[in-house]
mmCIF file with all atom_site columns, N, CA and C in Angstrom:
data_model
loop_
_atom_site.group_PDB
_atom_site.id
_atom_site.type_symbol
_atom_site.label_atom_id
_atom_site.label_alt_id
_atom_site.label_comp_id
_atom_site.label_asym_id
_atom_site.label_entity_id
_atom_site.label_seq_id
_atom_site.pdbx_PDB_ins_code
_atom_site.Cartn_x
_atom_site.Cartn_y
_atom_site.Cartn_z
_atom_site.occupancy
_atom_site.B_iso_or_equiv
_atom_site.pdbx_formal_charge
_atom_site.auth_seq_id
_atom_site.auth_comp_id
_atom_site.auth_asym_id
_atom_site.auth_atom_id
_atom_site.pdbx_PDB_model_num
ATOM 1   N N  . MET A 1 1  ? -2.035 11.610  15.913  1.00 50.00 ? 1485 MET A N  1
ATOM 2   C CA . MET A 1 1  ? -2.094 10.182  14.640  1.00 50.00 ? 1485 MET A CA 1
ATOM 3   C C  . MET A 1 1  ? -3.367 10.052  14.456  1.00 50.00 ? 1485 MET A C  1
ATOM 4   N N  . SER A 1 2  ? -3.651 9.607   13.229  1.00 56.00 ? 1486 SER A N  1
ATOM 5   C CA . SER A 1 2  ? -4.977 9.115   12.499  1.00 56.00 ? 1486 SER A CA 1
ATOM 6   C C  . SER A 1 2  ? -5.321 7.552   13.394  1.00 56.00 ? 1486 SER A C  1
ATOM 7   N N  . ASN A 1 3  ? -6.455 7.457   13.807  1.00 65.00 ? 1487 ASN A N  1
ATOM 8   C CA . ASN A 1 3  ? -6.571 5.892   13.505  1.00 65.00 ? 1487 ASN A CA 1
ATOM 9   C C  . ASN A 1 3  ? -7.682 5.400   12.782  1.00 65.00 ? 1487 ASN A C  1
ATOM 10  N N  . THR A 1 4  ? -6.918 6.476   10.779  1.00 70.00 ? 1488 THR A N  1
ATOM 11  C CA . THR A 1 4  ? -7.481 5.985   10.188  1.00 70.00 ? 1488 THR A CA 1
ATOM 12  C C  . THR A 1 4  ? -7.229 4.755   9.181   1.00 70.00 ? 1488 THR A C  1
ATOM 13  N N  . PRO A 1 5  ? -7.551 3.601   9.504   1.00 75.00 ? 1489 PRO A N  1
ATOM 14  C CA . PRO A 1 5  ? -6.159 2.732   8.608   1.00 75.00 ? 1489 PRO A CA 1
ATOM 15  C C  . PRO A 1 5  ? -6.354 3.039   7.101   1.00 75.00 ? 1489 PRO A C  1
ATOM 16  N N  . HIS A 1 6  ? -4.786 3.191   6.806   1.00 85.00 ? 1490 HIS A N  1
ATOM 17  C CA . HIS A 1 6  ? -4.604 2.884   5.779   1.00 85.00 ? 1490 HIS A CA 1
ATOM 18  C C  . HIS A 1 6  ? -4.707 2.189   4.383   1.00 85.00 ? 1490 HIS A C  1
ATOM 19  N N  . LEU A 1 7  ? -6.063 2.225   3.876   1.00 87.00 ? 1491 LEU A N  1
ATOM 20  C CA . LEU A 1 7  ? -6.105 1.149   3.055   1.00 87.00 ? 1491 LEU A CA 1
ATOM 21  C C  . LEU A 1 7  ? -5.915 1.551   1.130   1.00 87.00 ? 1491 LEU A C  1
ATOM 22  N N  . LEU A 1 8  ? -5.290 0.317   0.808   1.00 90.00 ? 1492 LEU A N  1
ATOM 23  C CA . LEU A 1 8  ? -3.960 0.616   -0.492  1.00 90.00 ? 1492 LEU A CA 1
ATOM 24  C C  . LEU A 1 8  ? -5.062 1.897   -1.287  1.00 90.00 ? 1492 LEU A C  1
ATOM 25  N N  . ALA A 1 9  ? -6.644 1.479   -1.723  1.00 87.00 ? 1493 ALA A N  1
ATOM 26  C CA . ALA A 1 9  ? -7.545 2.084   -2.421  1.00 87.00 ? 1493 ALA A CA 1
ATOM 27  C C  . ALA A 1 9  ? -7.152 3.554   -2.059  1.00 87.00 ? 1493 ALA A C  1
ATOM 28  N N  . ASP A 1 10 ? -7.437 3.876   -0.858  1.00 90.00 ? 1494 ASP A N  1
ATOM 29  C CA . ASP A 1 10 ? -6.898 5.493   -0.311  1.00 90.00 ? 1494 ASP A CA 1
ATOM 30  C C  . ASP A 1 10 ? -5.657 5.234   -0.842  1.00 90.00 ? 1494 ASP A C  1
ATOM 31  N N  . GLU A 1 11 ? -4.677 5.148   -0.424  1.00 91.00 ? 1495 GLU A N  1
ATOM 32  C CA . GLU A 1 11 ? -3.222 5.642   -0.616  1.00 91.00 ? 1495 GLU A CA 1
ATOM 33  C C  . GLU A 1 11 ? -3.007 5.523   -2.558  1.00 91.00 ? 1495 GLU A C  1
ATOM 34  N N  . PHE A 1 12 ? -3.671 4.943   -2.992  1.00 94.00 ? 1496 PHE A N  1
ATOM 35  C CA . PHE A 1 12 ? -3.309 4.698   -4.484  1.00 94.00 ? 1496 PHE A CA 1
ATOM 36  C C  . PHE A 1 12 ? -4.731 4.832   -5.268  1.00 94.00 ? 1496 PHE A C  1
ATOM 37  N N  . PRO A 1 13 ? -5.327 5.858   -4.554  1.00 93.00 ? 1497 PRO A N  1
ATOM 38  C CA . PRO A 1 13 ? -7.004 6.184   -5.368  1.00 93.00 ? 1497 PRO A CA 1
ATOM 39  C C  . PRO A 1 13 ? -6.576 6.476   -6.948  1.00 93.00 ? 1497 PRO A C  1
ATOM 40  N N  . ASN A 1 14 ? -5.574 6.302   -7.959  1.00 95.00 ? 1498 ASN A N  1
ATOM 41  C CA . ASN A 1 14 ? -5.610 6.449   -9.161  1.00 95.00 ? 1498 ASN A CA 1
ATOM 42  C C  . ASN A 1 14 ? -5.171 5.186   -10.110 1.00 95.00 ? 1498 ASN A C  1
ATOM 43  N N  . ASP A 1 15 ? -4.752 4.641   -9.498  1.00 95.00 ? 1499 ASP A N  1
ATOM 44  C CA . ASP A 1 15 ? -4.117 3.623   -9.409  1.00 95.00 ? 1499 ASP A CA 1
ATOM 45  C C  . ASP A 1 15 ? -4.837 2.083   -9.402  1.00 95.00 ? 1499 ASP A C  1
ATOM 46  N N  . ALA A 1 16 ? -6.480 2.167   -9.074  1.00 93.00 ? 1500 ALA A N  1
ATOM 47  C CA . ALA A 1 16 ? -7.373 0.802   -8.762  1.00 93.00 ? 1500 ALA A CA 1
ATOM 48  C C  . ALA A 1 16 ? -7.260 0.283   -10.234 1.00 93.00 ? 1500 ALA A C  1
ATOM 49  N N  . GLU A 1 17 ? -7.132 0.157   -11.186 1.00 94.00 ? 1501 GLU A N  1
ATOM 50  C CA . GLU A 1 17 ? -7.122 -0.460  -12.184 1.00 94.00 ? 1501 GLU A CA 1
ATOM 51  C C  . GLU A 1 17 ? -5.793 -1.703  -12.424 1.00 94.00 ? 1501 GLU A C  1
ATOM 52  N N  . LYS A 1 18 ? -4.750 -0.844  -12.341 1.00 95.00 ? 1502 LYS A N  1
ATOM 53  C CA . LYS A 1 18 ? -3.728 -1.434  -11.986 1.00 95.00 ? 1502 LYS A CA 1
ATOM 54  C C  . LYS A 1 18 ? -3.686 -2.416  -10.963 1.00 95.00 ? 1502 LYS A C  1
ATOM 55  N N  . ILE A 1 19 ? -4.161 -1.510  -9.825  1.00 95.00 ? 1503 ILE A N  1
ATOM 56  C CA . ILE A 1 19 ? -3.687 -2.582  -8.380  1.00 95.00 ? 1503 ILE A CA 1
ATOM 57  C C  . ILE A 1 19 ? -4.751 -3.896  -9.358  1.00 95.00 ? 1503 ILE A C  1
ATOM 58  N N  . HIS A 1 20 ? -5.468 -3.932  -9.689  1.00 94.00 ? 1504 HIS A N  1
ATOM 59  C CA . HIS A 1 20 ? -6.631 -5.024  -10.213 1.00 94.00 ? 1504 HIS A CA 1
ATOM 60  C C  . HIS A 1 20 ? -5.891 -6.428  -11.060 1.00 94.00 ? 1504 HIS A C  1
ATOM 61  N N  . ALA A 1 21 ? -4.999 -5.430  -11.807 1.00 96.00 ? 1505 ALA A N  1
ATOM 62  C CA . ALA A 1 21 ? -4.733 -5.818  -13.280 1.00 96.00 ? 1505 ALA A CA 1
ATOM 63  C C  . ALA A 1 21 ? -4.053 -6.515  -12.383 1.00 96.00 ? 1505 ALA A C  1
ATOM 64  N N  . LEU A 1 22 ? -2.390 -6.569  -11.679 1.00 96.00 ? 1506 LEU A N  1
ATOM 65  C CA . LEU A 1 22 ? -2.041 -6.757  -11.082 1.00 96.00 ? 1506 LEU A CA 1
ATOM 66  C C  . LEU A 1 22 ? -2.118 -7.347  -10.033 1.00 96.00 ? 1506 LEU A C  1
ATOM 67  N N  . LYS A 1 23 ? -3.039 -7.536  -9.925  1.00 95.00 ? 1507 LYS A N  1
ATOM 68  C CA . LYS A 1 23 ? -3.460 -8.284  -8.393  1.00 95.00 ? 1507 LYS A CA 1
ATOM 69  C C  . LYS A 1 23 ? -3.862 -9.941  -8.991  1.00 95.00 ? 1507 LYS A C  1
ATOM 70  N N  . MET A 1 24 ? -4.824 -10.108 -10.457 1.00 96.00 ? 1508 MET A N  1
ATOM 71  C CA . MET A 1 24 ? -4.793 -11.049 -10.836 1.00 96.00 ? 1508 MET A CA 1
ATOM 72  C C  . MET A 1 24 ? -3.798 -11.276 -11.380 1.00 96.00 ? 1508 MET A C  1
ATOM 73  N N  . SER A 1 25 ? -2.746 -11.090 -11.975 1.00 97.00 ? 1509 SER A N  1
ATOM 74  C CA . SER A 1 25 ? -1.757 -11.003 -13.255 1.00 97.00 ? 1509 SER A CA 1
ATOM 75  C C  . SER A 1 25 ? -0.846 -11.361 -12.709 1.00 97.00 ? 1509 SER A C  1
ATOM 76  N N  . ASP A 1 26 ? 0.174  -10.440 -11.466 1.00 97.00 ? 1510 ASP A N  1
ATOM 77  C CA . ASP A 1 26 ? 1.076  -10.811 -10.634 1.00 97.00 ? 1510 ASP A CA 1
ATOM 78  C C  . ASP A 1 26 ? 1.347  -11.605 -9.093  1.00 97.00 ? 1510 ASP A C  1
ATOM 79  N N  . PRO A 1 27 ? 1.568  -12.755 -9.476  1.00 98.00 ? 1511 PRO A N  1
ATOM 80  C CA . PRO A 1 27 ? 1.792  -13.706 -7.758  1.00 98.00 ? 1511 PRO A CA 1
ATOM 81  C C  . PRO A 1 27 ? 2.412  -12.789 -6.644  1.00 98.00 ? 1511 PRO A C  1
ATOM 82  N N  . HIS A 1 28 ? 3.204  -12.428 -7.109  1.00 97.00 ? 1512 HIS A N  1
ATOM 83  C CA . HIS A 1 28 ? 3.936  -11.419 -6.241  1.00 97.00 ? 1512 HIS A CA 1
ATOM 84  C C  . HIS A 1 28 ? 3.339  -10.471 -6.021  1.00 97.00 ? 1512 HIS A C  1
ATOM 85  N N  . PHE A 1 29 ? 3.094  -9.191  -6.274  1.00 97.00 ? 1513 PHE A N  1
ATOM 86  C CA . PHE A 1 29 ? 1.904  -8.543  -6.269  1.00 97.00 ? 1513 PHE A CA 1
ATOM 87  C C  . PHE A 1 29 ? 1.425  -8.535  -5.449  1.00 97.00 ? 1513 PHE A C  1
ATOM 88  N N  . SER A 1 30 ? 0.089  -9.747  -5.861  1.00 97.00 ? 1514 SER A N  1
ATOM 89  C CA . SER A 1 30 ? -0.673 -10.880 -4.903  1.00 97.00 ? 1514 SER A CA 1
ATOM 90  C C  . SER A 1 30 ? -0.160 -10.894 -3.517  1.00 97.00 ? 1514 SER A C  1
ATOM 91  N N  . LYS A 1 31 ? 0.308  -11.122 -3.221  1.00 97.00 ? 1515 LYS A N  1
ATOM 92  C CA . LYS A 1 31 ? 1.156  -11.439 -1.215  1.00 97.00 ? 1515 LYS A CA 1
ATOM 93  C C  . LYS A 1 31 ? 1.999  -10.700 -1.221  1.00 97.00 ? 1515 LYS A C  1
ATOM 94  N N  . LEU A 1 32 ? 2.131  -9.184  -2.080  1.00 97.00 ? 1516 LEU A N  1
ATOM 95  C CA . LEU A 1 32 ? 2.328  -7.851  -1.003  1.00 97.00 ? 1516 LEU A CA 1
ATOM 96  C C  . LEU A 1 32 ? 1.342  -7.736  -0.576  1.00 97.00 ? 1516 LEU A C  1
ATOM 97  N N  . MET A 1 33 ? 0.296  -7.256  -1.857  1.00 96.00 ? 1517 MET A N  1
ATOM 98  C CA . MET A 1 33 ? -1.068 -6.730  -0.960  1.00 96.00 ? 1517 MET A CA 1
ATOM 99  C C  . MET A 1 33 ? -1.347 -7.316  0.550   1.00 96.00 ? 1517 MET A C  1
ATOM 100 N N  . ASP A 1 34 ? -1.399 -8.780  0.332   1.00 97.00 ? 1518 ASP A N  1
ATOM 101 C CA . ASP A 1 34 ? -1.642 -9.888  1.520   1.00 97.00 ? 1518 ASP A CA 1
ATOM 102 C C  . ASP A 1 34 ? -1.438 -9.068  2.328   1.00 97.00 ? 1518 ASP A C  1
ATOM 103 N N  . GLU A 1 35 ? 0.550  -8.959  2.200   1.00 97.00 ? 1519 GLU A N  1
ATOM 104 C CA . GLU A 1 35 ? 0.964  -9.033  3.379   1.00 97.00 ? 1519 GLU A CA 1
ATOM 105 C C  . GLU A 1 35 ? 0.541  -7.363  3.840   1.00 97.00 ? 1519 GLU A C  1
ATOM 106 N N  . TYR A 1 36 ? 0.470  -6.034  3.601   1.00 97.00 ? 1520 TYR A N  1
ATOM 107 C CA . TYR A 1 36 ? 0.099  -5.248  3.416   1.00 97.00 ? 1520 TYR A CA 1
ATOM 108 C C  . TYR A 1 36 ? -0.917 -5.054  4.283   1.00 97.00 ? 1520 TYR A C  1
ATOM 109 N N  . HIS A 1 37 ? -2.029 -6.016  3.728   1.00 96.00 ? 1521 HIS A N  1
ATOM 110 C CA . HIS A 1 37 ? -3.539 -5.488  4.475   1.00 96.00 ? 1521 HIS A CA 1
ATOM 111 C C  . HIS A 1 37 ? -3.609 -6.337  6.039   1.00 96.00 ? 1521 HIS A C  1
ATOM 112 N N  . GLU A 1 38 ? -2.384 -7.379  5.943   1.00 96.00 ? 1522 GLU A N  1
ATOM 113 C CA . GLU A 1 38 ? -2.181 -8.010  7.360   1.00 96.00 ? 1522 GLU A CA 1
ATOM 114 C C  . GLU A 1 38 ? -1.717 -6.970  7.918   1.00 96.00 ? 1522 GLU A C  1
ATOM 115 N N  . VAL A 1 39 ? -0.443 -6.334  7.983   1.00 96.00 ? 1523 VAL A N  1
ATOM 116 C CA . VAL A 1 39 ? 0.094  -5.439  8.702   1.00 96.00 ? 1523 VAL A CA 1
ATOM 117 C C  . VAL A 1 39 ? -0.751 -4.184  9.116   1.00 96.00 ? 1523 VAL A C  1
ATOM 118 N N  . ASN A 1 40 ? -1.385 -3.616  7.749   1.00 94.00 ? 1524 ASN A N  1
ATOM 119 C CA . ASN A 1 40 ? -2.094 -2.462  8.702   1.00 94.00 ? 1524 ASN A CA 1
ATOM 120 C C  . ASN A 1 40 ? -2.863 -3.138  9.568   1.00 94.00 ? 1524 ASN A C  1
ATOM 121 N N  . ARG A 1 41 ? -3.961 -4.227  9.351   1.00 94.00 ? 1525 ARG A N  1
ATOM 122 C CA . ARG A 1 41 ? -5.051 -4.063  10.213  1.00 94.00 ? 1525 ARG A CA 1
ATOM 123 C C  . ARG A 1 41 ? -4.061 -4.698  11.516  1.00 94.00 ? 1525 ARG A C  1
ATOM 124 N N  . ALA A 1 42 ? -3.045 -5.171  12.033  1.00 95.00 ? 1526 ALA A N  1
ATOM 125 C CA . ALA A 1 42 ? -2.566 -5.316  13.132  1.00 95.00 ? 1526 ALA A CA 1
ATOM 126 C C  . ALA A 1 42 ? -2.471 -3.572  13.739  1.00 95.00 ? 1526 ALA A C  1
ATOM 127 N N  . VAL A 1 43 ? -1.632 -2.646  12.456  1.00 94.00 ? 1527 VAL A N  1
ATOM 128 C CA . VAL A 1 43 ? -1.084 -1.571  12.854  1.00 94.00 ? 1527 VAL A CA 1
ATOM 129 C C  . VAL A 1 43 ? -2.451 -0.474  13.594  1.00 94.00 ? 1527 VAL A C  1
ATOM 130 N N  . HIS A 1 44 ? -3.954 -1.112  12.723  1.00 92.00 ? 1528 HIS A N  1
ATOM 131 C CA . HIS A 1 44 ? -5.118 -0.239  12.982  1.00 92.00 ? 1528 HIS A CA 1
ATOM 132 C C  . HIS A 1 44 ? -5.709 -0.589  14.625  1.00 92.00 ? 1528 HIS A C  1
ATOM 133 N N  . ARG A 1 45 ? -5.650 -2.040  14.417  1.00 94.00 ? 1529 ARG A N  1
ATOM 134 C CA . ARG A 1 45 ? -5.879 -2.496  15.571  1.00 94.00 ? 1529 ARG A CA 1
ATOM 135 C C  . ARG A 1 45 ? -5.343 -1.691  16.787  1.00 94.00 ? 1529 ARG A C  1
ATOM 136 N N  . ALA A 1 46 ? -3.868 -2.137  16.952  1.00 93.00 ? 1530 ALA A N  1
ATOM 137 C CA . ALA A 1 46 ? -2.860 -1.255  17.938  1.00 93.00 ? 1530 ALA A CA 1
ATOM 138 C C  . ALA A 1 46 ? -3.248 -0.047  18.126  1.00 93.00 ? 1530 ALA A C  1
ATOM 139 N N  . GLU A 1 47 ? -3.345 0.932   17.229  1.00 90.00 ? 1531 GLU A N  1
ATOM 140 C CA . GLU A 1 47 ? -3.438 2.090   17.189  1.00 90.00 ? 1531 GLU A CA 1
ATOM 141 C C  . GLU A 1 47 ? -5.445 2.547   17.579  1.00 90.00 ? 1531 GLU A C  1
ATOM 142 N N  . THR A 1 48 ? -6.392 1.943   17.528  1.00 91.00 ? 1532 THR A N  1
ATOM 143 C CA . THR A 1 48 ? -7.199 1.970   18.348  1.00 91.00 ? 1532 THR A CA 1
ATOM 144 C C  . THR A 1 48 ? -7.539 1.366   19.362  1.00 91.00 ? 1532 THR A C  1
ATOM 145 N N  . GLY A 1 49 ? -6.163 0.668   20.542  1.00 90.00 ? 1533 GLY A N  1
ATOM 146 C CA . GLY A 1 49 ? -6.861 -0.234  21.477  1.00 90.00 ? 1533 GLY A CA 1
ATOM 147 C C  . GLY A 1 49 ? -6.932 -1.649  21.913  1.00 90.00 ? 1533 GLY A C  1
ATOM 148 N N  . VAL A 1 50 ? -7.536 -1.642  20.058  1.00 92.00 ? 1534 VAL A N  1
ATOM 149 C CA . VAL A 1 50 ? -7.893 -3.351  20.036  1.00 92.00 ? 1534 VAL A CA 1
ATOM 150 C C  . VAL A 1 50 ? -7.205 -4.117  21.025  1.00 92.00 ? 1534 VAL A C  1
ATOM 151 N N  . GLU A 1 51 ? -6.174 -4.437  20.292  1.00 91.00 ? 1535 GLU A N  1
ATOM 152 C CA . GLU A 1 51 ? -5.149 -5.235  20.427  1.00 91.00 ? 1535 GLU A CA 1
ATOM 153 C C  . GLU A 1 51 ? -3.994 -4.676  20.947  1.00 91.00 ? 1535 GLU A C  1
ATOM 154 N N  . PRO A 1 52 ? -3.843 -3.666  22.001  1.00 88.00 ? 1536 PRO A N  1
ATOM 155 C CA . PRO A 1 52 ? -2.908 -3.001  22.657  1.00 88.00 ? 1536 PRO A CA 1
ATOM 156 C C  . PRO A 1 52 ? -1.129 -3.607  22.551  1.00 88.00 ? 1536 PRO A C  1
ATOM 157 N N  . ILE A 1 53 ? -0.418 -3.008  22.157  1.00 94.00 ? 1537 ILE A N  1
ATOM 158 C CA . ILE A 1 53 ? 0.994  -3.892  22.128  1.00 94.00 ? 1537 ILE A CA 1
ATOM 159 C C  . ILE A 1 53 ? 1.894  -2.636  22.254  1.00 94.00 ? 1537 ILE A C  1
ATOM 160 N N  . ASP A 1 54 ? 3.404  -2.544  23.042  1.00 94.00 ? 1538 ASP A N  1
ATOM 161 C CA . ASP A 1 54 ? 4.173  -2.011  23.081  1.00 94.00 ? 1538 ASP A CA 1
ATOM 162 C C  . ASP A 1 54 ? 4.602  -1.093  21.807  1.00 94.00 ? 1538 ASP A C  1
ATOM 163 N N  . GLN A 1 55 ? 5.242  -0.151  22.280  1.00 94.00 ? 1539 GLN A N  1
ATOM 164 C CA . GLN A 1 55 ? 5.426  1.372   21.573  1.00 94.00 ? 1539 GLN A CA 1
ATOM 165 C C  . GLN A 1 55 ? 6.251  1.084   20.354  1.00 94.00 ? 1539 GLN A C  1
ATOM 166 N N  . SER A 1 56 ? 6.803  0.273   20.812  1.00 96.00 ? 1540 SER A N  1
ATOM 167 C CA . SER A 1 56 ? 8.437  -0.492  20.021  1.00 96.00 ? 1540 SER A CA 1
ATOM 168 C C  . SER A 1 56 ? 7.955  -1.172  19.136  1.00 96.00 ? 1540 SER A C  1
ATOM 169 N N  . ALA A 1 57 ? 7.184  -1.997  19.346  1.00 95.00 ? 1541 ALA A N  1
ATOM 170 C CA . ALA A 1 57 ? 6.211  -3.121  18.473  1.00 95.00 ? 1541 ALA A CA 1
ATOM 171 C C  . ALA A 1 57 ? 5.614  -2.698  17.345  1.00 95.00 ? 1541 ALA A C  1
ATOM 172 N N  . GLU A 1 58 ? 4.935  -1.268  17.439  1.00 94.00 ? 1542 GLU A N  1
ATOM 173 C CA . GLU A 1 58 ? 3.527  -0.559  17.076  1.00 94.00 ? 1542 GLU A CA 1
ATOM 174 C C  . GLU A 1 58 ? 4.708  -0.299  15.629  1.00 94.00 ? 1542 GLU A C  1
ATOM 175 N N  . THR A 1 59 ? 5.626  0.838   16.324  1.00 95.00 ? 1543 THR A N  1
ATOM 176 C CA . THR A 1 59 ? 6.639  1.002   15.049  1.00 95.00 ? 1543 THR A CA 1
ATOM 177 C C  . THR A 1 59 ? 6.922  0.472   14.455  1.00 95.00 ? 1543 THR A C  1
ATOM 178 N N  . GLN A 1 60 ? 8.102  -0.459  14.767  1.00 97.00 ? 1544 GLN A N  1
ATOM 179 C CA . GLN A 1 60 ? 8.122  -1.605  13.672  1.00 97.00 ? 1544 GLN A CA 1
ATOM 180 C C  . GLN A 1 60 ? 6.928  -2.401  12.666  1.00 97.00 ? 1544 GLN A C  1
ATOM 181 N N  . MET A 1 61 ? 6.097  -2.464  13.215  1.00 96.00 ? 1545 MET A N  1
ATOM 182 C CA . MET A 1 61 ? 5.548  -2.556  12.061  1.00 96.00 ? 1545 MET A CA 1
ATOM 183 C C  . MET A 1 61 ? 4.750  -2.089  11.163  1.00 96.00 ? 1545 MET A C  1
ATOM 184 N N  . ARG A 1 62 ? 4.885  -0.104  12.095  1.00 95.00 ? 1546 ARG A N  1
ATOM 185 C CA . ARG A 1 62 ? 4.188  1.185   10.680  1.00 95.00 ? 1546 ARG A CA 1
ATOM 186 C C  . ARG A 1 62 ? 5.307  0.770   10.025  1.00 95.00 ? 1546 ARG A C  1
ATOM 187 N N  . LYS A 1 63 ? 6.764  0.367   10.078  1.00 97.00 ? 1547 LYS A N  1
ATOM 188 C CA . LYS A 1 63 ? 7.930  0.086   9.129   1.00 97.00 ? 1547 LYS A CA 1
ATOM 189 C C  . LYS A 1 63 ? 7.890  -0.709  8.304   1.00 97.00 ? 1547 LYS A C  1
ATOM 190 N N  . GLU A 1 64 ? 7.609  -1.564  8.816   1.00 97.00 ? 1548 GLU A N  1
ATOM 191 C CA . GLU A 1 64 ? 6.987  -2.467  7.465   1.00 97.00 ? 1548 GLU A CA 1
ATOM 192 C C  . GLU A 1 64 ? 5.711  -2.429  6.854   1.00 97.00 ? 1548 GLU A C  1
ATOM 193 N N  . ARG A 1 65 ? 4.826  -1.940  7.672   1.00 96.00 ? 1549 ARG A N  1
ATOM 194 C CA . ARG A 1 65 ? 3.717  -1.345  6.372   1.00 96.00 ? 1549 ARG A CA 1
ATOM 195 C C  . ARG A 1 65 ? 4.682  -0.625  5.038   1.00 96.00 ? 1549 ARG A C  1
ATOM 196 N N  . MET A 1 66 ? 5.103  0.440   6.013   1.00 96.00 ? 1550 MET A N  1
ATOM 197 C CA . MET A 1 66 ? 5.441  1.424   4.884   1.00 96.00 ? 1550 MET A CA 1
ATOM 198 C C  . MET A 1 66 ? 6.480  0.760   3.358   1.00 96.00 ? 1550 MET A C  1
ATOM 199 N N  . ARG A 1 67 ? 7.192  -0.014  4.458   1.00 98.00 ? 1551 ARG A N  1
ATOM 200 C CA . ARG A 1 67 ? 7.665  -1.220  3.435   1.00 98.00 ? 1551 ARG A CA 1
ATOM 201 C C  . ARG A 1 67 ? 7.377  -1.444  2.182   1.00 98.00 ? 1551 ARG A C  1
ATOM 202 N N  . LEU A 1 68 ? 6.170  -1.925  2.671   1.00 98.00 ? 1552 LEU A N  1
ATOM 203 C CA . LEU A 1 68 ? 5.524  -2.798  1.753   1.00 98.00 ? 1552 LEU A CA 1
ATOM 204 C C  . LEU A 1 68 ? 5.089  -1.938  0.482   1.00 98.00 ? 1552 LEU A C  1
ATOM 205 N N  . LYS A 1 69 ? 4.136  -0.792  1.572   1.00 97.00 ? 1553 LYS A N  1
ATOM 206 C CA . LYS A 1 69 ? 3.387  0.105   0.741   1.00 97.00 ? 1553 LYS A CA 1
ATOM 207 C C  . LYS A 1 69 ? 4.549  1.138   -0.767  1.00 97.00 ? 1553 LYS A C  1
ATOM 208 N N  . ASP A 1 70 ? 6.252  1.038   0.193   1.00 97.00 ? 1554 ASP A N  1
ATOM 209 C CA . ASP A 1 70 ? 6.755  1.664   -0.846  1.00 97.00 ? 1554 ASP A CA 1
ATOM 210 C C  . ASP A 1 70 ? 7.116  0.560   -1.949  1.00 97.00 ? 1554 ASP A C  1
ATOM 211 N N  . GLU A 1 71 ? 7.484  -0.684  -1.825  1.00 97.00 ? 1555 GLU A N  1
ATOM 212 C CA . GLU A 1 71 ? 7.072  -1.681  -3.288  1.00 97.00 ? 1555 GLU A CA 1
ATOM 213 C C  . GLU A 1 71 ? 6.058  -1.875  -3.827  1.00 97.00 ? 1555 GLU A C  1
ATOM 214 N N  . ILE A 1 72 ? 5.159  -1.633  -3.385  1.00 97.00 ? 1556 ILE A N  1
ATOM 215 C CA . ILE A 1 72 ? 4.082  -1.736  -4.044  1.00 97.00 ? 1556 ILE A CA 1
ATOM 216 C C  . ILE A 1 72 ? 3.917  -0.566  -5.364  1.00 97.00 ? 1556 ILE A C  1
ATOM 217 N N  . ALA A 1 73 ? 3.970  0.944   -4.397  1.00 97.00 ? 1557 ALA A N  1
ATOM 218 C CA . ALA A 1 73 ? 4.133  1.879   -4.806  1.00 97.00 ? 1557 ALA A CA 1
ATOM 219 C C  . ALA A 1 73 ? 5.275  1.563   -6.151  1.00 97.00 ? 1557 ALA A C  1
ATOM 220 N N  . GLY A 1 74 ? 5.873  1.062   -6.415  1.00 97.00 ? 1558 GLY A N  1
ATOM 221 C CA . GLY A 1 74 ? 7.219  1.369   -7.288  1.00 97.00 ? 1558 GLY A CA 1
ATOM 222 C C  . GLY A 1 74 ? 6.732  0.303   -7.988  1.00 97.00 ? 1558 GLY A C  1
ATOM 223 N N  . MET A 1 75 ? 6.165  -1.253  -7.551  1.00 97.00 ? 1559 MET A N  1
ATOM 224 C CA . MET A 1 75 ? 5.602  -1.560  -9.183  1.00 97.00 ? 1559 MET A CA 1
ATOM 225 C C  . MET A 1 75 ? 4.698  -1.415  -9.894  1.00 97.00 ? 1559 MET A C  1
ATOM 226 N N  . LEU A 1 76 ? 3.716  0.011   -9.136  1.00 96.00 ? 1560 LEU A N  1
ATOM 227 C CA . LEU A 1 76 ? 3.222  0.108   -10.071 1.00 96.00 ? 1560 LEU A CA 1
ATOM 228 C C  . LEU A 1 76 ? 3.075  1.660   -10.849 1.00 96.00 ? 1560 LEU A C  1
ATOM 229 N N  . ALA A 1 77 ? 4.200  2.085   -10.489 1.00 96.00 ? 1561 ALA A N  1
ATOM 230 C CA . ALA A 1 77 ? 5.146  2.504   -11.616 1.00 96.00 ? 1561 ALA A CA 1
ATOM 231 C C  . ALA A 1 77 ? 5.426  1.763   -12.164 1.00 96.00 ? 1561 ALA A C  1
ATOM 232 N N  . LYS A 1 78 ? 5.889  1.396   -12.127 1.00 94.00 ? 1562 LYS A N  1
ATOM 233 C CA . LYS A 1 78 ? 6.765  -0.013  -13.383 1.00 94.00 ? 1562 LYS A CA 1
ATOM 234 C C  . LYS A 1 78 ? 5.722  -0.777  -15.006 1.00 94.00 ? 1562 LYS A C  1
ATOM 235 N N  . ALA A 1 79 ? 4.123  -0.614  -13.984 1.00 90.00 ? 1563 ALA A N  1
ATOM 236 C CA . ALA A 1 79 ? 2.820  -1.366  -14.531 1.00 90.00 ? 1563 ALA A CA 1
ATOM 237 C C  . ALA A 1 79 ? 2.324  -0.127  -15.551 1.00 90.00 ? 1563 ALA A C  1
#
């Protein structure tokens, strides 16, 4: 397991302009990004032991991060 944070810029390196445009023009997309970053930071803190949590809670956070990433990917594909 990598302890590297999953930044959206790294996840979608070819979509930086789309990400910026959607963030500025679509409140729902902007909210999704904020939620993704919040969950991603929490997962990263748990993975690195900064804020240890039980395994099931960490798994749930990872699933939520993936759900958000999938929704963001879908919006980027349509943009």
